[in-house]
């Protein structure tokens, strides 16, 4: 189902015509899946789209939180993109709750410690700090609330609120690809989003209603963002909302 009232609200937030066209294509495909409405992916780079200047407003180094770092498979690309753009890096914090991914993640971090301050937080992003469960499934592991004795492939994990762990570190770029936990993680980052206006790159495709609920919630928390919508995968997968602080918000950010 599509909530047309909320998708119209979402259109009002977009900073470019392309985002409105992308949304229209997504909605047509959802309502009538066919070869004629097939949604092709955008060739721009996911999390660093060439047609959106995410970091023009920054006059300090990147302080990035990668929520859903997986095995660090994109770390080399991330570092190379920042270096190519001559964007200085203060740190990248890599959050990954799945123990089956952590060994590979830690090994990748060791390869690049001479290029940037990197640290791994073996926890998921959530609305508050507590113990939950994860259904371990590689790149698509899902966090869920405690449900008695865990069955095979389910493990207890710590989750944390970004406000409770990173607020003092003043992050200015937060990426979230956390298999449906994005709304919970945003609730746990409300103060950080309100006070520091970090650039946000948040996946919208894990739950149907995320397409409108996530950007509208971000707008409720901080109304000084420009919003851009891009689709980086086939069939509407890898749909990302990019939230970039307007100049008025950027000028008020504490460095």
Coordinates of N, CA and C in Angstrom, one line a residue:
X1 N 0.8 -1.2 0.0 CA 0.0 0.0 0.0 C 0.9 1.3 0.0
X2 N 0.4 2.3 -0.6 CA 1.1 3.6 -0.7 C 0.2 4.6 0.0
X3 N 0.8 5.4 0.9 CA 0.2 6.5 1.6 C 0.4 7.7 0.7
X4 N -0.6 8.0 -0.1 CA -0.4 9.1 -1.1 C -0.3 10.5 -0.4
X5 N -1.0 10.6 0.7 CA -0.9 11.9 1.5 C 0.5 12.2 1.9
X6 N 1.1 11.1 2.5 CA 2.5 11.3 3.0 C 3.5 11.4 1.8
X7 N 3.3 10.7 0.7 CA 4.2 10.9 -0.4 C 4.1 12.3 -1.0
X8 N 3.0 12.9 -0.9 CA 2.9 14.3 -1.4 C 3.6 15.2 -0.4
X9 N 3.5 14.9 0.9 CA 4.3 15.7 1.9 C 5.8 15.6 1.6
X10 N 6.2 14.3 1.2 CA 7.6 14.1 1.0 C 8.1 14.9 -0.2
X11 N 7.3 14.9 -1.3 CA 7.6 15.7 -2.5 C 7.9 17.2 -2.1
X12 N 7.2 17.7 -1.2 CA 7.5 19.1 -0.8 C 8.8 19.3 -0.2
X13 N 9.5 18.2 0.3 CA 10.8 18.4 0.9 C 11.9 18.3 -0.1
X14 N 11.7 17.8 -1.3 CA 12.8 17.5 -2.2 C 13.4 18.8 -2.7
X15 N 14.7 18.8 -2.8 CA 15.5 20.0 -3.3 C 15.8 20.0 -4.8
X16 N 15.4 18.9 -5.5 CA 15.6 18.8 -6.9 C 14.5 18.1 -7.6
X17 N 14.3 18.3 -8.9 CA 13.2 17.7 -9.6 C 13.5 16.2 -9.8
X18 N 14.7 15.8 -9.9 CA 15.1 14.4 -10.1 C 14.5 13.6 -9.0
X19 N 14.5 14.0 -7.7 CA 14.0 13.3 -6.6 C 12.5 13.0 -6.8
X20 N 11.7 14.0 -7.3 CA 10.3 13.8 -7.5 C 10.0 12.8 -8.6
X21 N 10.9 12.9 -9.7 CA 10.7 11.9 -10.7 C 11.0 10.5 -10.2
X22 N 12.0 10.3 -9.4 CA 12.4 9.0 -8.8 C 11.3 8.5 -8.0
X23 N 10.7 9.4 -7.1 CA 9.6 8.9 -6.3 C 8.4 8.5 -7.2
X24 N 8.1 9.2 -8.2 CA 7.0 8.8 -9.1 C 7.2 7.5 -9.7
X25 N 8.4 7.2 -10.1 CA 8.8 5.9 -10.7 C 8.6 4.8 -9.7
X26 N 9.1 5.0 -8.4 CA 9.0 4.0 -7.4 C 7.5 3.7 -7.1
X27 N 6.7 4.7 -7.1 CA 5.2 4.5 -6.8 C 4.5 3.8 -7.9
X28 N 4.9 4.1 -9.1 CA 4.3 3.4 -10.3 C 4.7 2.0 -10.3
X29 N 5.9 1.7 -10.0 CA 6.4 0.3 -9.9 C 5.7 -0.5 -8.8
X30 N 5.6 0.1 -7.7 CA 4.9 -0.6 -6.6 C 3.4 -0.9 -6.9
X31 N 2.8 0.0 -7.5 CA 1.4 -0.1 -7.8 C 1.0 -1.0 -9.0
X32 N 2.0 -1.1 -9.9 CA 1.8 -1.9 -11.1 C 3.2 -2.5 -11.6
X33 N 3.5 -3.6 -11.0 CA 4.8 -4.2 -11.3 C 4.8 -4.8 -12.7
X34 N 5.5 -4.3 -13.6 CA 5.5 -4.7 -15.0 C 6.8 -4.3 -15.7
X35 N 7.0 -4.8 -16.9 CA 8.2 -4.4 -17.6 C 8.2 -2.9 -18.0
X36 N 6.9 -2.4 -18.2 CA 6.8 -1.0 -18.5 C 7.1 -0.1 -17.4
X37 N 6.9 -0.5 -16.1 CA 7.1 0.4 -15.0 C 8.5 0.0 -14.3
X38 N 9.2 -0.9 -14.9 CA 10.4 -1.4 -14.2 C 11.3 -0.3 -13.8
X39 N 11.8 -0.3 -12.6 CA 12.6 0.7 -12.0 C 14.1 0.4 -12.1
X40 N 14.7 1.2 -13.0 CA 16.2 1.0 -13.2 C 16.9 1.7 -12.1
X41 N 18.1 1.2 -11.8 CA 18.9 1.9 -10.8 C 19.7 3.0 -11.4
X42 N 20.0 4.0 -10.5 CA 20.8 5.2 -10.9 C 22.3 4.8 -10.9
X43 N 23.0 5.3 -11.9 CA 24.4 5.0 -12.0 C 25.3 5.7 -11.0
X44 N 24.8 6.7 -10.3 CA 25.6 7.4 -9.3 C 26.1 6.5 -8.2
X45 N 27.2 6.9 -7.5 CA 27.7 6.1 -6.5 C 26.9 6.1 -5.2
X46 N 26.5 5.0 -4.7 CA 25.7 4.9 -3.5 C 26.5 5.5 -2.3
X47 N 25.8 6.3 -1.5 CA 26.3 7.0 -0.3 C 27.2 8.2 -0.7
X48 N 27.7 8.3 -1.9 CA 28.5 9.4 -2.4 C 28.1 9.8 -3.8
X49 N 26.8 10.2 -4.0 CA 26.3 10.4 -5.4 C 27.0 11.7 -6.0
X50 N 27.4 11.5 -7.2 CA 28.1 12.6 -7.8 C 27.3 13.8 -8.1
X51 N 26.0 13.6 -8.2 CA 25.1 14.7 -8.6 C 24.5 15.5 -7.3
X52 N 25.0 15.1 -6.1 CA 24.6 15.8 -4.9 C 25.9 16.2 -4.2
X53 N 26.1 17.5 -3.9 CA 27.3 17.9 -3.1 C 27.0 17.8 -1.6
X54 N 27.3 16.6 -1.1 CA 26.9 16.3 0.3 C 27.7 17.2 1.3
X55 N 28.9 17.5 1.0 CA 29.8 18.1 2.0 C 30.3 19.5 1.8
X56 N 29.7 20.2 0.8 CA 30.2 21.5 0.5 C 30.2 22.5 1.7
X57 N 29.2 22.2 2.6 CA 29.1 23.1 3.7 C 30.1 22.9 4.8
X58 N 30.8 21.8 4.8 CA 31.7 21.5 5.9 C 33.1 22.2 5.8
X59 N 33.5 22.8 6.9 CA 34.8 23.4 6.9 C 35.7 22.7 8.0
X60 N 35.3 21.4 8.3 CA 36.1 20.6 9.2 C 36.1 19.2 8.6
X61 N 36.9 18.3 9.3 CA 37.1 17.0 8.8 C 35.8 16.1 8.9
X62 N 35.7 15.1 8.1 CA 34.6 14.2 8.2 C 34.6 13.4 9.5
X63 N 33.5 13.3 10.2 CA 33.3 12.5 11.4 C 32.1 11.6 11.1
X64 N 32.4 10.4 10.6 CA 31.4 9.5 10.0 C 31.0 8.4 11.0
X65 N 29.7 8.1 11.1 CA 29.3 6.9 11.7 C 28.7 6.0 10.6
X66 N 29.2 4.8 10.5 CA 28.7 3.8 9.5 C 27.9 2.8 10.2
X67 N 26.6 3.0 10.2 CA 25.7 2.0 10.9 C 25.3 0.9 9.9
X68 N 25.8 -0.3 10.2 CA 25.7 -1.4 9.3 C 26.9 -1.6 8.5
X69 N 28.1 -1.6 9.1 CA 29.4 -1.7 8.4 C 29.6 -3.0 7.7
X70 N 28.9 -4.0 8.1 CA 29.0 -5.4 7.6 C 30.5 -5.9 7.8
X71 N 31.2 -6.2 6.7 CA 32.6 -6.7 6.8 C 33.6 -5.7 6.5
X72 N 33.1 -4.4 6.3 CA 34.1 -3.4 5.9 C 34.4 -3.5 4.4
X73 N 33.4 -4.1 3.7 CA 33.7 -4.4 2.2 C 33.7 -3.1 1.4
X74 N 33.1 -2.0 1.9 CA 33.1 -0.7 1.2 C 34.1 0.3 1.8
X75 N 34.9 -0.1 2.8 CA 35.8 0.8 3.5 C 36.8 1.4 2.6
X76 N 37.4 0.6 1.7 CA 38.4 1.1 0.8 C 37.8 2.1 -0.2
X77 N 36.6 1.8 -0.7 CA 35.9 2.8 -1.6 C 35.6 4.1 -0.8
X78 N 35.2 4.0 0.4 CA 34.8 5.2 1.2 C 36.1 6.1 1.4
X79 N 37.2 5.5 1.8 CA 38.4 6.2 2.0 C 38.9 6.8 0.7
X80 N 38.8 6.1 -0.3 CA 39.3 6.6 -1.6 C 38.5 7.8 -2.1
X81 N 37.2 7.7 -1.9 CA 36.3 8.8 -2.4 C 36.7 10.1 -1.6
X82 N 36.8 10.0 -0.3 CA 37.1 11.2 0.5 C 38.5 11.7 0.1
X83 N 39.4 10.8 -0.1 CA 40.8 11.3 -0.5 C 40.8 11.9 -1.8
X84 N 40.0 11.4 -2.8 CA 39.9 11.9 -4.1 C 39.3 13.3 -4.1
X85 N 38.4 13.5 -3.2 CA 37.8 14.8 -3.0 C 38.6 15.8 -2.1
X86 N 39.7 15.3 -1.7 CA 40.5 16.1 -0.8 C 39.8 16.5 0.5
X87 N 38.9 15.6 1.0 CA 38.1 15.9 2.2 C 38.8 15.2 3.4
X88 N 39.2 16.1 4.3 CA 40.0 15.5 5.5 C 39.0 14.6 6.3
X89 N 39.7 13.7 7.0 CA 38.9 12.7 7.8 C 39.4 12.8 9.2
X90 N 38.4 13.0 10.1 CA 38.8 12.9 11.5 C 38.6 11.5 12.1
X91 N 37.5 10.8 11.7 CA 37.4 9.4 12.1 C 36.2 8.8 11.3
X92 N 36.2 7.5 11.3 CA 35.0 6.7 10.9 C 34.8 5.7 11.9
X93 N 33.6 5.7 12.5 CA 33.1 4.7 13.5 C 32.3 3.7 12.8
X94 N 32.7 2.4 12.9 CA 32.0 1.3 12.2 C 31.2 0.5 13.1
X95 N 29.8 0.6 13.0 CA 29.0 -0.2 13.9 C 28.5 -1.4 13.2
X96 N 28.7 -2.6 13.9 CA 28.3 -3.9 13.3 C 28.0 -4.8 14.4
X97 N 26.7 -5.3 14.6 CA 26.3 -6.1 15.7 C 26.5 -7.6 15.5
X98 N 26.6 -8.0 14.2 CA 26.6 -9.5 13.9 C 28.0 -10.0 14.1
X99 N 28.2 -10.9 15.1 CA 29.5 -11.5 15.4 C 30.1 -12.2 14.2
X100 N 29.3 -12.7 13.3 CA 29.8 -13.4 12.2 C 30.5 -12.5 11.2
X101 N 30.2 -11.2 11.2 CA 30.8 -10.3 10.3 C 32.0 -9.5 11.0
X102 N 32.1 -9.6 12.3 CA 33.1 -8.7 13.0 C 34.5 -9.1 12.7
X103 N 34.8 -10.4 12.6 CA 36.2 -10.8 12.3 C 36.7 -10.2 11.0
X104 N 35.9 -10.3 10.0 CA 36.3 -9.7 8.7 C 36.4 -8.2 8.7
X105 N 35.5 -7.6 9.5 CA 35.5 -6.1 9.6 C 36.7 -5.7 10.3
X106 N 37.1 -6.3 11.4 CA 38.3 -5.9 12.1 C 39.6 -6.1 11.3
X107 N 39.6 -7.2 10.5 CA 40.7 -7.4 9.6 C 40.8 -6.3 8.5
X108 N 39.7 -5.9 8.0 CA 39.7 -4.8 7.0 C 40.2 -3.5 7.6
X109 N 39.7 -3.2 8.9 CA 40.1 -2.0 9.5 C 41.6 -1.9 9.7
X110 N 42.3 -3.1 10.0 CA 43.7 -3.1 10.2 C 44.5 -2.7 8.9
X111 N 43.8 -2.9 7.8 CA 44.5 -2.6 6.5 C 44.6 -1.1 6.3
X112 N 43.7 -0.3 7.0 CA 43.6 1.1 6.6 C 43.8 2.1 7.8
X113 N 44.4 1.6 8.9 CA 44.5 2.4 10.0 C 45.5 3.6 9.8
X114 N 46.4 3.4 8.8 CA 47.3 4.5 8.5 C 46.7 5.6 7.7
X115 N 45.5 5.4 7.2 CA 44.8 6.4 6.4 C 43.8 7.2 7.1
X116 N 43.3 6.7 8.2 CA 42.2 7.4 9.0 C 42.1 6.8 10.3
X117 N 41.6 7.5 11.3 CA 41.3 7.0 12.6 C 40.0 6.2 12.4
X118 N 40.1 4.9 12.6 CA 39.0 3.9 12.5 C 38.7 3.2 13.8
X119 N 37.5 3.0 14.1 CA 37.2 2.1 15.3 C 35.9 1.4 15.1
X120 N 35.9 0.2 15.6 CA 34.8 -0.7 15.4 C 34.0 -0.7 16.7
X121 N 32.7 -0.5 16.6 CA 31.8 -0.7 17.8 C 30.9 -1.9 17.5
X122 N 31.1 -3.0 18.3 CA 30.4 -4.3 18.0 C 29.0 -4.2 18.6
X123 N 28.2 -3.4 18.0 CA 26.8 -3.1 18.5 C 25.9 -2.6 17.4
X124 N 24.6 -2.7 17.5 CA 23.7 -2.2 16.5 C 23.2 -0.8 17.0
X125 N 22.7 -0.1 16.0 CA 22.1 1.3 16.3 C 20.6 1.1 16.6
X126 N 20.1 1.7 17.7 CA 18.7 1.5 18.1 C 18.3 2.8 18.8
X127 N 17.1 2.8 19.3 CA 16.5 4.0 19.9 C 17.0 4.1 21.4
X128 N 17.5 3.1 22.0 CA 18.0 3.1 23.3 C 19.1 2.0 23.5
X129 N 19.9 2.1 24.5 CA 20.9 1.1 24.7 C 20.3 0.0 25.5
X130 N 20.4 -1.2 25.0 CA 19.8 -2.4 25.6 C 20.4 -3.7 25.0
X131 N 19.9 -4.8 25.4 CA 20.2 -6.1 24.7 C 19.0 -6.6 23.9
X132 N 19.3 -6.9 22.6 CA 18.2 -7.4 21.8 C 18.7 -8.7 21.1
X133 N 18.1 -9.1 20.1 CA 18.5 -10.3 19.3 C 18.8 -10.0 17.9
X134 N 19.6 -10.8 17.2 CA 19.8 -10.6 15.8 C 19.6 -11.9 15.1
X135 N 18.9 -11.9 14.0 CA 18.8 -13.0 13.1 C 19.9 -12.9 12.1
X136 N 20.9 -13.7 12.4 CA 22.2 -13.6 11.6 C 22.0 -14.2 10.2
X137 N 22.2 -13.4 9.2 CA 22.1 -13.8 7.8 C 23.0 -13.0 6.9
X138 N 24.3 -12.9 7.3 CA 25.2 -12.2 6.5 C 24.9 -10.7 6.3
X139 N 24.8 -10.3 5.1 CA 24.5 -8.9 4.8 C 23.1 -8.4 5.1
X140 N 22.2 -9.4 5.4 CA 20.8 -9.0 5.7 C 20.4 -9.4 7.1
X141 N 21.3 -9.4 8.0 CA 21.0 -9.7 9.4 C 20.0 -8.7 10.0
X142 N 19.0 -9.2 10.7 CA 18.0 -8.3 11.2 C 18.0 -8.3 12.7
X143 N 17.9 -7.1 13.3 CA 17.7 -6.9 14.8 C 16.3 -7.0 15.1
X144 N 16.0 -7.7 16.2 CA 14.6 -7.8 16.7 C 14.6 -7.8 18.2
X145 N 13.5 -7.6 18.8 CA 13.3 -7.6 20.2 C 13.4 -9.0 20.8
X146 N 13.8 -9.1 22.1 CA 14.0 -10.4 22.7 C 12.7 -11.2 22.6
X147 N 12.9 -12.4 22.2 CA 11.7 -13.3 22.1 C 12.0 -14.7 22.7
X148 N 12.3 -14.7 24.0 CA 12.6 -15.9 24.7 C 13.9 -16.5 24.3
X149 N 14.0 -17.9 24.4 CA 15.2 -18.5 24.1 C 15.5 -18.4 22.6
X150 N 16.7 -17.9 22.2 CA 16.9 -17.8 20.8 C 17.1 -19.2 20.1
X151 N 16.5 -19.3 18.9 CA 16.7 -20.5 18.1 C 18.0 -20.4 17.3
X152 N 18.3 -21.4 16.5 CA 19.5 -21.5 15.8 C 19.6 -20.3 14.8
X153 N 20.8 -19.7 14.8 CA 21.1 -18.5 14.0 C 20.6 -17.2 14.6
X154 N 20.1 -17.2 15.8 CA 19.7 -16.0 16.5 C 20.6 -15.8 17.7
X155 N 21.1 -14.6 17.9 CA 22.1 -14.3 19.0 C 21.7 -13.0 19.7
X156 N 22.0 -13.0 21.0 CA 21.8 -11.8 21.8 C 22.9 -10.8 21.4
X157 N 22.6 -9.5 21.3 CA 23.5 -8.5 20.9 C 23.3 -7.2 21.7
X158 N 24.3 -6.4 21.9 CA 24.0 -5.1 22.4 C 23.6 -4.1 21.3
X159 N 22.7 -3.2 21.6 CA 22.4 -2.1 20.7 C 22.5 -0.8 21.5
X160 N 22.8 0.3 20.8 CA 23.1 1.5 21.5 C 22.4 2.7 20.8
X161 N 22.0 3.7 21.5 CA 21.5 5.0 20.9 C 22.7 5.8 20.5
X162 N 22.7 6.4 19.3 CA 23.8 7.2 18.8 C 24.0 8.4 19.8
X163 N 22.9 9.0 20.3 CA 22.9 10.1 21.2 C 23.7 9.7 22.5
X164 N 23.6 8.5 22.9 CA 24.2 8.1 24.2 C 25.6 7.7 24.0
X165 N 26.1 7.5 22.8 CA 27.5 7.1 22.6 C 28.3 8.1 21.8
X166 N 27.7 8.7 20.8 CA 28.5 9.6 19.9 C 28.2 11.1 20.0
X167 N 27.3 11.5 20.8 CA 26.9 12.9 20.8 C 28.1 13.8 21.0
X168 N 29.0 13.4 22.0 CA 30.1 14.3 22.3 C 31.2 14.3 21.2
X169 N 31.1 13.3 20.3 CA 32.0 13.2 19.1 C 31.6 14.0 17.9
X170 N 30.4 14.6 18.0 CA 29.9 15.5 17.0 C 30.0 15.0 15.6
X171 N 29.3 13.8 15.3 CA 29.4 13.3 13.9 C 28.8 14.3 12.9
X172 N 29.3 14.3 11.7 CA 28.7 15.1 10.7 C 28.3 14.3 9.4
X173 N 28.5 13.0 9.4 CA 28.0 12.2 8.4 C 27.6 10.8 9.0
X174 N 26.3 10.5 8.8 CA 25.8 9.2 9.3 C 25.1 8.5 8.2
X175 N 25.6 7.3 8.0 CA 25.0 6.4 7.0 C 24.3 5.2 7.7
X176 N 23.1 4.8 7.2 CA 22.4 3.8 7.8 C 21.9 2.8 6.8
X177 N 22.3 1.6 6.9 CA 21.8 0.5 6.1 C 21.7 -0.7 7.0
X178 N 20.6 -0.8 7.8 CA 20.5 -1.7 9.0 C 19.2 -2.5 8.9
X179 N 18.8 -2.9 7.7 CA 17.8 -3.9 7.6 C 16.5 -3.7 8.3
X180 N 16.0 -2.5 8.2 CA 14.7 -2.2 8.8 C 14.7 -1.6 10.2
X181 N 15.9 -1.4 10.8 CA 16.1 -0.8 12.1 C 16.3 0.7 12.0
X182 N 16.2 1.3 10.8 CA 16.5 2.7 10.6 C 15.7 3.6 11.4
X183 N 14.4 3.4 11.5 CA 13.5 4.3 12.3 C 13.9 4.3 13.7
X184 N 14.2 3.1 14.3 CA 14.6 3.0 15.7 C 15.9 3.8 15.9
X185 N 16.9 3.6 14.9 CA 18.1 4.3 15.0 C 18.0 5.8 15.0
X186 N 17.1 6.3 14.1 CA 16.9 7.7 14.0 C 16.4 8.2 15.4
X187 N 15.4 7.5 16.0 CA 14.9 7.9 17.3 C 16.1 8.0 18.3
X188 N 17.1 7.1 18.2 CA 18.2 7.2 19.1 C 19.2 8.2 18.8
X189 N 19.0 8.9 17.6 CA 20.0 10.0 17.2 C 19.3 11.3 17.1
X190 N 18.1 11.5 17.8 CA 17.4 12.7 17.6 C 18.2 14.0 18.0
X191 N 18.9 13.9 19.2 CA 19.6 15.1 19.7 C 20.8 15.4 18.7
X192 N 21.4 14.4 18.3 CA 22.6 14.6 17.4 C 22.1 15.2 16.1
X193 N 21.0 14.7 15.5 CA 20.4 15.3 14.3 C 20.0 16.7 14.5
X194 N 19.3 17.0 15.6 CA 18.8 18.3 15.9 C 19.9 19.3 16.1
X195 N 20.9 18.9 16.9 CA 22.0 19.9 17.3 C 23.1 20.0 16.3
X196 N 23.5 19.0 15.5 CA 24.6 19.0 14.7 C 24.3 19.0 13.2
X197 N 23.1 18.7 12.8 CA 22.7 18.6 11.4 C 23.7 17.8 10.6
X198 N 24.0 16.6 11.0 CA 24.9 15.8 10.2 C 24.3 15.4 8.8
X199 N 25.1 15.3 7.8 CA 24.6 14.7 6.5 C 24.1 13.3 6.8
X200 N 23.0 12.9 6.3 CA 22.4 11.6 6.5 C 22.2 10.9 5.2
X201 N 22.6 9.6 5.1 CA 22.3 8.8 4.0 C 21.7 7.5 4.5
X202 N 20.3 7.4 4.3 CA 19.6 6.4 5.0 C 18.8 5.5 4.0
X203 N 18.9 4.2 4.1 CA 18.2 3.3 3.2 C 16.7 3.3 3.6
X204 N 15.9 3.3 2.5 CA 14.4 3.4 2.7 C 13.7 2.2 2.2
X205 N 14.4 1.1 1.8 CA 13.7 0.0 1.1 C 13.4 -1.2 1.9
X206 N 13.8 -1.3 3.2 CA 13.6 -2.5 4.0 C 12.1 -2.7 4.4
X207 N 11.4 -1.6 4.6 CA 10.0 -1.6 4.9 C 9.3 -0.7 4.0
X208 N 8.1 -1.0 3.5 CA 7.4 -0.2 2.5 C 7.2 1.2 2.9
X209 N 6.8 1.3 4.2 CA 6.5 2.7 4.7 C 7.7 3.5 5.0
X210 N 8.9 2.9 5.0 CA 10.1 3.7 5.2 C 10.3 4.8 4.2
X211 N 9.8 4.5 3.0 CA 9.9 5.5 1.9 C 9.5 6.9 2.3
X212 N 8.4 7.0 3.0 CA 7.9 8.3 3.5 C 8.1 8.6 5.0
X213 N 8.0 7.5 5.8 CA 8.1 7.7 7.2 C 9.5 8.2 7.7
X214 N 10.6 7.7 7.0 CA 11.9 8.1 7.5 C 12.2 9.5 7.1
X215 N 12.1 10.0 5.9 CA 12.4 11.4 5.7 C 11.4 12.4 6.4
X216 N 10.1 12.0 6.5 CA 9.2 12.9 7.2 C 9.6 13.0 8.7
X217 N 10.1 11.9 9.3 CA 10.5 11.9 10.7 C 11.8 12.8 10.8
X218 N 12.7 12.6 9.9 CA 13.9 13.5 10.0 C 13.5 14.9 9.9
X219 N 12.6 15.3 9.0 CA 12.2 16.6 8.9 C 11.5 17.1 10.2
X220 N 10.8 16.3 10.9 CA 10.2 16.7 12.2 C 11.3 17.0 13.2
X221 N 12.3 16.3 13.2 CA 13.4 16.5 14.1 C 14.2 17.7 13.8
X222 N 14.5 17.9 12.5 CA 15.3 19.0 12.1 C 14.8 19.5 10.7
X223 N 14.2 20.7 10.7 CA 13.5 21.1 9.5 C 14.5 21.9 8.5
X224 N 15.7 21.9 8.8 CA 16.7 22.6 8.0 C 17.5 21.7 7.1
X225 N 16.9 20.7 6.5 CA 17.5 19.8 5.6 C 16.9 19.9 4.2
X226 N 17.8 19.7 3.2 CA 17.4 19.5 1.8 C 17.4 18.0 1.6
X227 N 16.4 17.4 0.9 CA 16.2 16.0 0.7 C 16.4 15.6 -0.7
X228 N 17.1 14.5 -1.0 CA 17.4 14.0 -2.3 C 17.1 12.5 -2.3
X229 N 16.4 12.0 -3.3 CA 16.1 10.6 -3.3 C 16.8 9.9 -4.5
X230 N 17.4 8.8 -4.3 CA 18.1 8.1 -5.3 C 17.9 6.6 -5.2
X231 N 17.9 5.8 -6.3 CA 17.7 4.4 -6.3 C 19.0 3.8 -6.9
X232 N 19.7 3.0 -6.1 CA 21.0 2.5 -6.5 C 21.0 1.0 -6.9
X233 N 19.8 0.3 -6.7 CA 19.8 -1.1 -7.1 C 18.5 -1.4 -7.9
X234 N 18.5 -2.5 -8.5 CA 17.4 -2.9 -9.3 C 16.2 -3.3 -8.5
X235 N 15.0 -3.2 -9.0 CA 13.8 -3.5 -8.4 C 13.5 -2.6 -7.2
X236 N 14.1 -1.4 -7.2 CA 13.9 -0.5 -6.0 C 14.7 -0.8 -4.8
X237 N 15.6 -1.7 -4.9 CA 16.5 -2.0 -3.8 C 17.6 -0.9 -3.8
X238 N 18.2 -0.8 -2.6 CA 19.2 0.3 -2.4 C 18.7 1.7 -2.6
X239 N 17.4 1.9 -2.2 CA 16.9 3.2 -2.3 C 17.4 4.0 -1.1
X240 N 17.9 5.2 -1.3 CA 18.5 6.0 -0.2 C 18.0 7.4 -0.2
X241 N 17.7 7.9 0.9 CA 17.4 9.4 1.1 C 18.6 10.1 1.6
X242 N 19.0 11.1 0.9 CA 20.2 11.9 1.3 C 19.6 13.2 1.9
X243 N 20.0 13.5 3.2 CA 19.6 14.7 3.9 C 20.8 15.6 4.1
X244 N 20.8 16.8 3.5 CA 21.9 17.7 3.5 C 21.5 19.0 4.1
X245 N 22.2 19.4 5.2 CA 21.8 20.6 5.9 C 21.9 21.9 5.0
X246 N 20.8 22.7 5.1 CA 20.8 23.9 4.3 C 21.9 24.8 4.9
X247 N 22.2 25.9 4.2 CA 23.3 26.8 4.6 C 23.0 27.4 6.0
X248 N 21.8 27.7 6.3 CA 21.4 28.3 7.5 C 21.7 27.4 8.7
X249 N 21.4 26.1 8.4 CA 21.7 25.1 9.5 C 23.1 24.9 9.6
X250 N 23.9 24.8 8.5 CA 25.3 24.5 8.5 C 26.0 25.6 9.3
X251 N 25.6 26.9 9.2 CA 26.3 28.0 9.8 C 26.1 27.9 11.3
X252 N 25.1 27.2 11.8 CA 24.8 27.1 13.2 C 25.4 25.8 13.9
X253 N 26.1 25.0 13.0 CA 26.7 23.8 13.5 C 27.9 24.1 14.4
X254 N 28.0 23.5 15.6 CA 29.1 23.7 16.4 C 30.3 22.9 15.8
X255 N 31.4 23.4 15.6 CA 32.5 22.7 15.0 C 33.2 21.8 16.0

